[in-house]
Short mmCIF file of C-alpha atoms in Angstrom, two decimals:
data_model
loop_
_atom_site.label_atom_id
_atom_site.label_comp_id
_atom_site.label_asym_id
_atom_site.label_seq_id
_atom_site.Cartn_x
_atom_site.Cartn_y
_atom_site.Cartn_z
CA MET S 267 5.34 -37.30 15.02
CA GLN S 268 5.39 -33.49 15.19
CA MET S 269 5.10 -31.84 11.78
CA GLU S 270 6.02 -28.33 10.62
CA ILE S 271 5.61 -26.62 7.27
CA ILE S 272 8.20 -24.84 5.18
CA ASN S 273 8.04 -23.69 1.55
CA SER S 274 4.70 -25.47 1.07
CA LYS S 275 6.34 -28.81 1.89
CA VAL S 276 5.90 -30.76 5.10
CA ILE S 277 9.11 -31.27 7.04
CA ASP S 278 9.12 -33.35 10.19
CA GLN S 279 11.24 -32.78 13.26
CA ASN S 280 13.93 -35.10 11.91
CA GLY S 281 14.27 -33.12 8.67
CA ALA S 282 12.48 -35.60 6.39
CA VAL S 283 10.58 -34.00 3.49
CA ASP S 284 7.11 -35.02 2.37
CA GLY S 285 5.67 -33.13 -0.60
CA ASP S 286 5.87 -32.66 -4.34
CA PRO S 287 8.51 -30.06 -5.21
CA ASP S 288 6.74 -29.49 -8.53
CA GLU S 289 3.89 -27.89 -6.56
CA GLU S 290 6.14 -25.67 -4.50
CA GLN S 291 5.33 -22.12 -3.51
CA ILE S 292 7.68 -20.35 -1.13
CA VAL S 293 6.20 -18.74 1.99
CA THR S 294 8.70 -17.91 4.72
CA PRO S 295 9.24 -14.82 6.89
CA TRP S 296 11.91 -13.72 4.39
CA GLU S 297 10.62 -14.80 1.00
CA VAL S 298 7.21 -15.08 -0.64
CA ALA S 299 6.92 -16.39 -4.20
CA ALA S 300 4.29 -18.34 -6.12
CA LYS S 301 5.19 -21.22 -8.40
CA ASP S 302 6.30 -20.12 -11.87
CA GLY S 303 5.14 -16.55 -11.34
CA GLY S 304 1.54 -17.57 -10.63
CA ARG S 305 -0.72 -16.47 -7.80
CA ILE S 306 -0.25 -17.27 -4.11
CA ASP S 307 -2.60 -20.08 -3.07
CA TYR S 308 -3.96 -18.87 0.27
CA ASP S 309 -6.23 -21.86 0.80
CA LYS S 310 -3.15 -24.06 0.54
CA ILE S 311 -1.29 -21.91 3.07
CA VAL S 312 -4.18 -22.06 5.54
CA PHE S 313 -4.42 -25.83 5.17
CA GLN S 314 -0.69 -26.44 5.51
CA PHE S 315 -0.08 -23.93 8.29
CA GLY S 316 -3.06 -25.27 10.23
CA CYS S 317 -4.74 -21.94 10.94
CA GLN S 318 -8.44 -21.11 10.49
CA LYS S 319 -10.29 -18.89 8.04
CA LEU S 320 -11.72 -15.70 9.53
CA ASP S 321 -15.44 -15.94 8.79
CA SER S 322 -18.27 -13.41 8.73
CA PHE S 323 -19.53 -14.61 12.12
CA ILE S 324 -16.32 -13.45 13.80
CA VAL S 325 -16.46 -10.10 11.96
CA GLN S 326 -20.04 -9.58 13.16
CA ARG S 327 -19.00 -10.57 16.67
CA ILE S 328 -16.24 -7.94 16.66
CA GLU S 329 -18.79 -5.28 15.69
CA LYS S 330 -21.15 -6.40 18.45
CA ILE S 331 -18.44 -6.45 21.14
CA THR S 332 -16.82 -3.14 20.21
CA GLY S 333 -19.94 -1.29 19.13
CA LYS S 334 -18.03 -0.06 16.07
CA PRO S 335 -18.12 -0.94 12.37
CA ALA S 336 -15.58 -3.55 11.32
CA HIS S 337 -12.45 -2.20 9.68
CA PRO S 338 -12.44 -2.45 5.86
CA PHE S 339 -9.56 -4.92 6.19
CA LEU S 340 -11.98 -7.23 8.01
CA ARG S 341 -15.01 -6.59 5.80
CA ARG S 342 -13.00 -7.22 2.63
CA GLY S 343 -11.03 -10.25 3.80
CA VAL S 344 -7.61 -8.59 3.93
CA PHE S 345 -7.21 -10.12 7.39
CA PHE S 346 -8.51 -13.54 6.46
CA ALA S 347 -7.05 -16.14 8.84
CA HIS S 348 -6.47 -16.56 12.55
CA ARG S 349 -5.28 -18.72 15.39
CA ASP S 350 -7.50 -18.67 18.49
CA PHE S 351 -8.83 -15.17 17.83
CA ASP S 352 -12.16 -16.46 19.09
CA LYS S 353 -10.49 -17.16 22.45
CA ILE S 354 -9.38 -13.52 22.64
CA LEU S 355 -13.00 -12.44 22.09
CA ASP S 356 -14.23 -14.95 24.69
CA ALA S 357 -11.76 -13.63 27.25
CA TYR S 358 -12.55 -9.99 26.45
CA GLU S 359 -16.27 -10.60 26.96
CA LYS S 360 -15.45 -12.02 30.40
CA GLY S 361 -13.57 -8.84 31.32
CA GLU S 362 -10.12 -10.37 30.92
CA LYS S 363 -7.25 -8.28 29.56
CA PHE S 364 -5.16 -8.74 26.43
CA TYR S 365 -2.49 -6.76 24.65
CA LEU S 366 -1.46 -6.39 21.03
CA TYR S 367 1.96 -7.21 19.65
CA THR S 368 3.20 -6.44 16.16
CA GLY S 369 6.51 -5.37 14.68
CA ARG S 370 8.67 -4.18 11.86
CA GLY S 371 12.04 -5.28 10.52
CA PRO S 372 13.69 -1.95 9.62
CA SER S 373 15.46 -2.53 6.30
CA SER S 374 14.62 0.72 4.51
CA GLN S 375 14.55 4.43 5.33
CA SER S 376 10.77 4.60 5.00
CA LEU S 377 7.83 2.21 4.92
CA HIS S 378 5.96 1.12 1.82
CA LEU S 379 2.22 0.53 1.50
CA GLY S 380 2.49 -3.12 2.50
CA HIS S 381 4.28 -2.19 5.72
CA LEU S 382 1.43 0.14 6.67
CA VAL S 383 -1.23 -2.59 6.64
CA PRO S 384 -0.53 -4.22 10.05
CA PHE S 385 -0.05 -0.84 11.72
CA LEU S 386 -3.27 0.68 10.36
CA PHE S 387 -5.13 -2.43 11.49
CA SER S 388 -3.42 -2.52 14.89
CA LYS S 389 -4.40 1.12 15.44
CA TYR S 390 -8.02 0.14 14.77
CA LEU S 391 -7.77 -2.76 17.25
CA GLN S 392 -6.16 -0.52 19.88
CA ASP S 393 -8.94 2.06 19.58
CA SER S 394 -11.78 -0.45 19.35
CA PHE S 395 -10.77 -2.71 22.25
CA LYS S 396 -8.96 -0.03 24.31
CA VAL S 397 -5.86 -2.16 24.83
CA PRO S 398 -2.10 -1.54 24.87
CA ILE S 399 0.27 -2.49 22.07
CA VAL S 400 3.95 -3.38 22.05
CA ILE S 401 5.75 -2.81 18.74
CA GLN S 402 9.04 -4.60 18.19
CA LEU S 403 11.66 -3.13 15.84
CA THR S 404 13.89 -6.06 14.92
CA ASP S 405 16.98 -4.04 14.08
CA ASP S 406 19.09 -7.03 15.12
CA GLU S 407 17.34 -9.28 12.59
CA LYS S 408 17.90 -6.90 9.68
CA CYS S 409 21.51 -6.43 10.70
CA MET S 410 21.96 -10.19 10.28
CA TRP S 411 19.81 -10.77 7.18
CA LYS S 412 20.44 -7.60 5.16
CA ASN S 413 24.17 -7.10 5.70
CA LEU S 414 23.57 -3.80 7.49
CA THR S 415 25.87 -2.50 10.20
CA VAL S 416 24.59 -2.23 13.76
CA GLU S 417 24.65 1.55 13.42
CA GLU S 418 22.69 1.50 10.16
CA SER S 419 20.07 -0.85 11.60
CA ARG S 420 19.58 1.29 14.70
CA HIS S 421 19.19 4.42 12.56
CA LEU S 422 16.60 2.76 10.32
CA ALA S 423 14.68 1.56 13.39
CA ARG S 424 14.23 5.13 14.64
CA GLU S 425 13.26 6.39 11.20
CA ASN S 426 10.69 3.60 10.85
CA ALA S 427 9.39 4.40 14.33
CA LYS S 428 8.43 7.87 13.06
CA ASP S 429 6.30 6.34 10.31
CA ILE S 430 4.68 3.99 12.83
CA ILE S 431 3.90 6.81 15.26
CA ALA S 432 2.41 8.79 12.35
CA CYS S 433 -0.27 6.07 12.04
CA GLY S 434 -1.85 7.64 15.12
CA PHE S 435 -1.06 5.29 18.00
CA ASP S 436 -2.02 6.44 21.50
CA ILE S 437 1.17 7.13 23.47
CA SER S 438 -0.60 6.18 26.73
CA LYS S 439 -1.15 2.68 25.34
CA THR S 440 1.89 2.18 23.06
CA PHE S 441 5.39 0.93 23.78
CA ILE S 442 7.81 0.81 20.83
CA PHE S 443 11.15 -0.89 21.39
CA SER S 444 14.21 -1.86 19.39
CA ASP S 445 15.88 -5.16 20.13
CA PHE S 446 19.35 -3.63 20.32
CA ASP S 447 18.18 -1.28 23.06
CA TYR S 448 15.62 -3.31 25.01
CA VAL S 449 16.59 -6.99 25.06
CA GLY S 450 17.76 -8.02 28.53
CA GLY S 451 16.31 -8.77 31.94
CA VAL S 452 13.12 -10.85 31.96
CA PHE S 453 12.82 -10.52 28.19
CA TYR S 454 16.16 -12.31 27.80
CA GLN S 455 15.18 -14.88 30.42
CA ASN S 456 12.08 -15.70 28.37
CA MET S 457 14.23 -15.99 25.25
CA ILE S 458 16.38 -18.61 26.95
CA LYS S 459 13.33 -20.53 28.16
CA ILE S 460 11.99 -20.58 24.61
CA ALA S 461 15.34 -21.58 23.10
CA LYS S 462 15.65 -24.58 25.44
CA CYS S 463 12.35 -25.95 24.10
CA VAL S 464 13.24 -25.92 20.38
CA THR S 465 15.71 -28.34 18.83
CA LEU S 466 17.99 -27.59 15.90
CA ASN S 467 16.05 -30.05 13.73
CA GLN S 468 12.81 -28.26 14.59
CA VAL S 469 14.16 -24.80 13.80
CA ARG S 470 15.53 -26.09 10.49
CA GLY S 471 12.14 -27.56 9.66
CA ILE S 472 10.21 -24.44 10.64
CA PHE S 473 12.45 -21.82 9.03
CA GLY S 474 14.43 -23.70 6.42
CA PHE S 475 17.85 -22.86 7.86
CA THR S 476 20.80 -24.70 6.35
CA GLY S 477 24.38 -25.39 7.35
CA GLU S 478 25.42 -22.28 5.41
CA ASP S 479 23.43 -19.92 7.65
CA HIS S 480 25.35 -18.22 10.43
CA ILE S 481 24.38 -18.97 14.02
CA GLY S 482 22.89 -15.51 14.49
CA LYS S 483 19.97 -16.47 12.25
CA ILE S 484 19.39 -19.72 14.12
CA SER S 485 19.37 -17.90 17.46
CA PHE S 486 16.97 -15.15 16.36
CA PRO S 487 13.51 -16.84 16.52
CA PRO S 488 13.27 -16.65 20.35
CA VAL S 489 13.77 -12.87 20.06
CA GLN S 490 10.62 -12.52 17.98
CA ALA S 491 8.75 -15.03 20.14
CA ALA S 492 9.45 -13.41 23.53
CA PRO S 493 7.11 -10.38 23.14
CA SER S 494 4.22 -12.87 23.00
CA PHE S 495 4.60 -13.33 26.76
CA PRO S 496 3.55 -10.51 29.14
CA THR S 497 6.40 -10.92 31.63
CA SER S 498 8.77 -9.77 28.89
CA PHE S 499 7.46 -6.30 29.74
CA PRO S 500 7.64 -6.05 33.54
CA HIS S 501 7.21 -2.26 33.43
CA LEU S 502 3.77 -2.87 31.89
CA PHE S 503 2.50 -6.19 33.24
CA GLY S 504 4.75 -7.00 36.20
CA ASN S 505 5.03 -10.77 36.63
CA ARG S 506 1.49 -11.54 35.44
CA LYS S 507 1.29 -14.56 33.16
CA ASP S 508 -2.50 -14.50 32.69
CA ILE S 509 -2.70 -11.63 30.18
CA ARG S 510 -3.29 -12.87 26.65
CA CYS S 511 -1.53 -11.62 23.54
CA LEU S 512 -3.02 -10.96 20.09
CA ILE S 513 -0.65 -10.62 17.14
CA PRO S 514 -1.81 -8.90 13.92
CA CYS S 515 0.62 -9.83 11.13
CA ALA S 516 0.95 -11.02 7.55
CA ILE S 517 0.62 -14.78 7.24
CA ASP S 518 4.30 -15.21 6.28
CA GLN S 519 5.15 -14.52 9.94
CA ASP S 520 3.13 -17.56 11.05
CA PRO S 521 6.18 -19.88 11.35
CA TYR S 522 7.56 -17.82 14.24
CA PHE S 523 4.34 -18.11 16.16
CA ARG S 524 3.66 -21.77 15.43
CA MET S 525 6.94 -22.32 17.26
CA THR S 526 5.90 -19.87 20.00
CA ARG S 527 2.51 -21.49 20.50
CA ASP S 528 4.12 -24.90 20.83
CA VAL S 529 6.45 -23.59 23.53
CA ALA S 530 4.00 -21.38 25.46
CA PRO S 531 2.24 -23.97 27.68
CA ARG S 532 5.56 -25.64 28.44
CA ILE S 533 6.84 -22.45 30.09
CA GLY S 534 3.57 -21.43 31.75
CA PHE S 535 1.94 -18.97 29.34
CA HIS S 536 -1.20 -18.75 27.22
CA LYS S 537 -0.63 -19.48 23.56
CA PRO S 538 -0.57 -16.17 21.67
CA SER S 539 -3.48 -15.62 19.29
CA LEU S 540 -2.94 -14.40 15.73
CA ILE S 541 -5.02 -12.53 13.16
CA GLU S 542 -3.31 -12.80 9.79
CA SER S 543 -3.46 -10.86 6.55
CA LEU S 544 -2.98 -11.46 2.87
CA PHE S 545 0.29 -10.30 1.37
CA PHE S 546 0.21 -6.83 -0.12
CA PRO S 547 1.03 -7.58 -3.75
CA ALA S 548 3.89 -6.08 -5.70
CA LEU S 549 2.93 -3.67 -8.46
CA GLN S 550 3.86 -6.33 -11.00
CA GLY S 551 1.32 -8.83 -9.65
CA GLU S 552 0.43 -11.41 -7.03
CA SER S 553 3.32 -13.82 -7.50
CA GLY S 554 4.96 -12.24 -4.45
CA LYS S 555 4.59 -9.48 -1.89
CA MET S 556 5.66 -5.86 -2.18
CA SER S 557 9.36 -5.65 -1.35
CA ALA S 558 11.43 -2.78 0.03
CA SER S 559 14.44 -4.16 -1.85
CA ASP S 560 12.81 -3.49 -5.25
CA SER S 561 11.78 0.15 -5.57
CA ASN S 562 9.82 -0.54 -8.76
CA SER S 563 7.66 -3.12 -6.99
CA ALA S 564 6.77 -0.79 -4.13
CA ILE S 565 5.10 2.54 -3.40
CA TYR S 566 6.72 4.24 -0.42
CA VAL S 567 5.09 6.63 2.03
CA THR S 568 7.69 9.19 0.89
CA ASP S 569 6.79 8.92 -2.82
CA SER S 570 5.55 12.12 -4.44
CA VAL S 571 2.33 12.31 -6.45
CA LYS S 572 4.52 12.20 -9.56
CA ASP S 573 6.24 9.03 -8.28
CA ILE S 574 2.90 7.41 -7.49
CA ARG S 575 1.47 8.30 -10.91
CA ASN S 576 4.54 6.98 -12.72
CA LYS S 577 4.69 3.69 -10.77
CA VAL S 578 0.97 2.96 -11.08
CA ASN S 579 0.78 3.80 -14.77
CA LYS S 580 4.03 2.08 -15.71
CA TYR S 581 4.24 -0.96 -13.42
CA ALA S 582 0.81 -1.79 -11.94
CA PHE S 583 -0.30 -5.04 -13.58
CA SER S 584 -3.64 -4.71 -15.33
CA GLY S 585 -6.32 -7.31 -15.82
CA GLY S 586 -7.89 -5.22 -18.58
CA GLY S 587 -8.15 -6.27 -22.20
CA ASP S 588 -5.18 -5.96 -24.54
CA THR S 589 -7.23 -3.65 -26.77
CA ILE S 590 -10.13 -1.35 -26.01
CA GLU S 591 -12.31 -3.46 -28.29
CA ASN S 592 -11.49 -6.67 -26.41
CA HIS S 593 -11.83 -4.92 -23.06
CA ARG S 594 -15.29 -3.64 -23.96
CA LYS S 595 -16.24 -7.12 -25.15
CA TYR S 596 -14.78 -9.30 -22.38
CA GLY S 597 -14.23 -6.94 -19.46
CA ALA S 598 -11.34 -6.98 -16.98
CA ASN S 599 -10.02 -9.95 -15.02
CA LEU S 600 -10.40 -8.60 -11.50
CA GLU S 601 -8.62 -11.60 -9.99
CA VAL S 602 -5.25 -10.43 -11.32
CA ASP S 603 -5.74 -6.66 -11.59
CA VAL S 604 -3.38 -4.91 -9.18
CA PRO S 605 -5.08 -1.46 -9.18
CA VAL S 606 -8.36 -3.08 -8.12
CA LYS S 607 -6.54 -5.02 -5.40
CA TYR S 608 -4.91 -1.84 -4.07
CA LEU S 609 -8.29 -0.08 -4.06
CA SER S 610 -9.66 -3.04 -2.08
CA PHE S 611 -7.10 -2.21 0.60
CA PHE S 612 -7.37 1.57 0.70
CA LEU S 613 -10.60 2.88 -0.86
CA ASP S 614 -12.87 3.87 2.03
CA SER S 615 -16.24 3.44 0.33
CA ASP S 616 -17.56 -0.10 -0.03
CA GLU S 617 -20.19 1.21 -2.46
CA GLU S 618 -17.65 2.90 -4.76
CA LEU S 619 -15.40 -0.17 -4.69
CA ALA S 620 -18.32 -2.42 -5.66
CA GLN S 621 -19.28 -0.05 -8.49
CA ILE S 622 -15.71 0.04 -9.85
CA LYS S 623 -15.53 -3.75 -9.81
CA GLN S 624 -18.87 -4.05 -11.56
CA GLU S 625 -18.15 -1.46 -14.26
CA TYR S 626 -14.54 -2.48 -14.84
CA GLY S 627 -15.34 -6.19 -14.83
CA ALA S 628 -18.04 -5.59 -17.44
CA GLY S 629 -15.71 -3.55 -19.65
CA ARG S 630 -17.61 -0.29 -19.24
CA MET S 631 -14.75 1.26 -17.25
CA LEU S 632 -11.23 1.35 -18.72
CA THR S 633 -7.91 0.51 -17.09
CA GLY S 634 -6.78 4.12 -17.28
CA GLU S 635 -9.84 5.25 -15.32
CA VAL S 636 -9.22 2.69 -12.56
CA LYS S 637 -5.55 3.66 -12.33
CA LYS S 638 -6.50 7.34 -12.18
CA ARG S 639 -8.80 6.69 -9.21
CA LEU S 640 -6.11 4.62 -7.47
CA ILE S 641 -3.57 7.42 -7.92
CA GLU S 642 -6.03 9.86 -6.31
CA VAL S 643 -6.68 7.55 -3.35
CA LEU S 644 -2.99 6.85 -2.70
CA ALA S 645 -1.95 10.49 -3.13
CA GLN S 646 -4.53 11.62 -0.56
CA MET S 647 -3.64 8.86 1.90
CA LEU S 648 0.10 9.39 1.69
CA GLU S 649 -0.26 13.18 1.92
CA ARG S 650 -2.11 12.69 5.23
CA HIS S 651 0.66 10.35 6.38
CA ARG S 652 3.41 12.80 5.39
CA LYS S 653 1.76 15.62 7.30
CA ALA S 654 1.42 13.40 10.38
CA ARG S 655 5.04 12.27 10.11
CA GLU S 656 6.28 15.85 9.89
CA THR S 657 4.95 16.41 13.42
CA VAL S 658 6.89 13.43 14.85
CA THR S 659 10.05 14.70 16.54
CA ASP S 660 13.01 12.79 17.93
CA GLU S 661 11.70 13.64 21.38
CA MET S 662 8.38 11.95 20.54
CA VAL S 663 10.24 8.85 19.40
CA ASP S 664 12.12 8.85 22.71
CA SER S 665 8.81 9.11 24.58
CA PHE S 666 7.20 6.20 22.74
CA MET S 667 10.34 4.10 23.28
CA ALA S 668 10.84 5.01 26.93
CA VAL S 669 10.63 2.05 29.33
CA ARG S 670 7.81 3.31 31.52
CA PRO S 671 4.58 2.20 33.20
CA MET S 672 1.38 3.01 31.30
CA PRO S 673 -1.29 3.29 34.01
CA GLN S 674 -4.05 4.20 31.51
CA MET S 675 -3.28 1.44 29.02
CA PHE S 676 -6.58 -0.38 29.58
CA ASP S 677 -8.76 2.73 29.95
#
């Protein structure tokens, strides 16, 4: 009997539930929450989703193949799980081609730090492997889930595209598209092929849809699945079905691609491979991910230094002692400390990060000192991003989104 996972419970294709609701944590593409405000159990997610841990052997193999140091997100376990990433590396070593696919659901005027993670990592993969990337802006999805108008969703998609371009993607290897503008032709044909392979019971089990959800939500999963198949982009890959796809994403997007991987061989394609990241935690702690719908849980790329300082000092959950005396005596709990976690994402130096963890964990460094360093790191990073974004014009957005061949995409 085919099994799928939703909300940390097992739900079979007939809708029967097997699992203890008292142990529930919610992990879907639209909601991430730990039980009773606790921490997300990633080992449980990996076990239930059926993916694999990304081990040091694969990280070393990436360095050997590319001849470049592994990205900090790899060295520090930010991207920690995968599906068939080893097959991508096998194929690449044989001279076979692959492309990257990632995306963004445009629900806010600008991106927050968590949104940057897959794009910064995808830029590293593009540069290291010299491969093209397709970036899907699911303006249709956000129109349906966030009660936005079509016009609002399309506007947000273009604004978000500017932030994505500012991450430094190579225009000769990058195609950005919005669903409202691009879906049609072979892309739509692939959507229909996918849809015919997935029953209503299966889609309910995978995504948790109920009878109260409108049919637009139920029909959306094939839209996000279709970019996994190269013929969806005939201007890039023609009718070739042999080109593999690698998808960098947060692990909450896994349900879409479990469905896609099940369908792929039935319609003549390779299963897409995934490399999956931890959730970027909210300022208040690891019970959920940073959310664009709660401005106090998120630091945006448009935040000023004053905004960053205020949010970090006021809202960033600390694992330090409740008094200086207790902190000096017992040290900080690094497992729950949000400033340390943010530094683990964005501090360049492995040596400095290790020193901060050692000193702070031993109580020799205070919470205020760690927060001060985090504010410096974020202010510098976001200032660089703002300057890059200021150079992105509407004409540049049009160029990245133009349906065009990219003859140098594998050079």
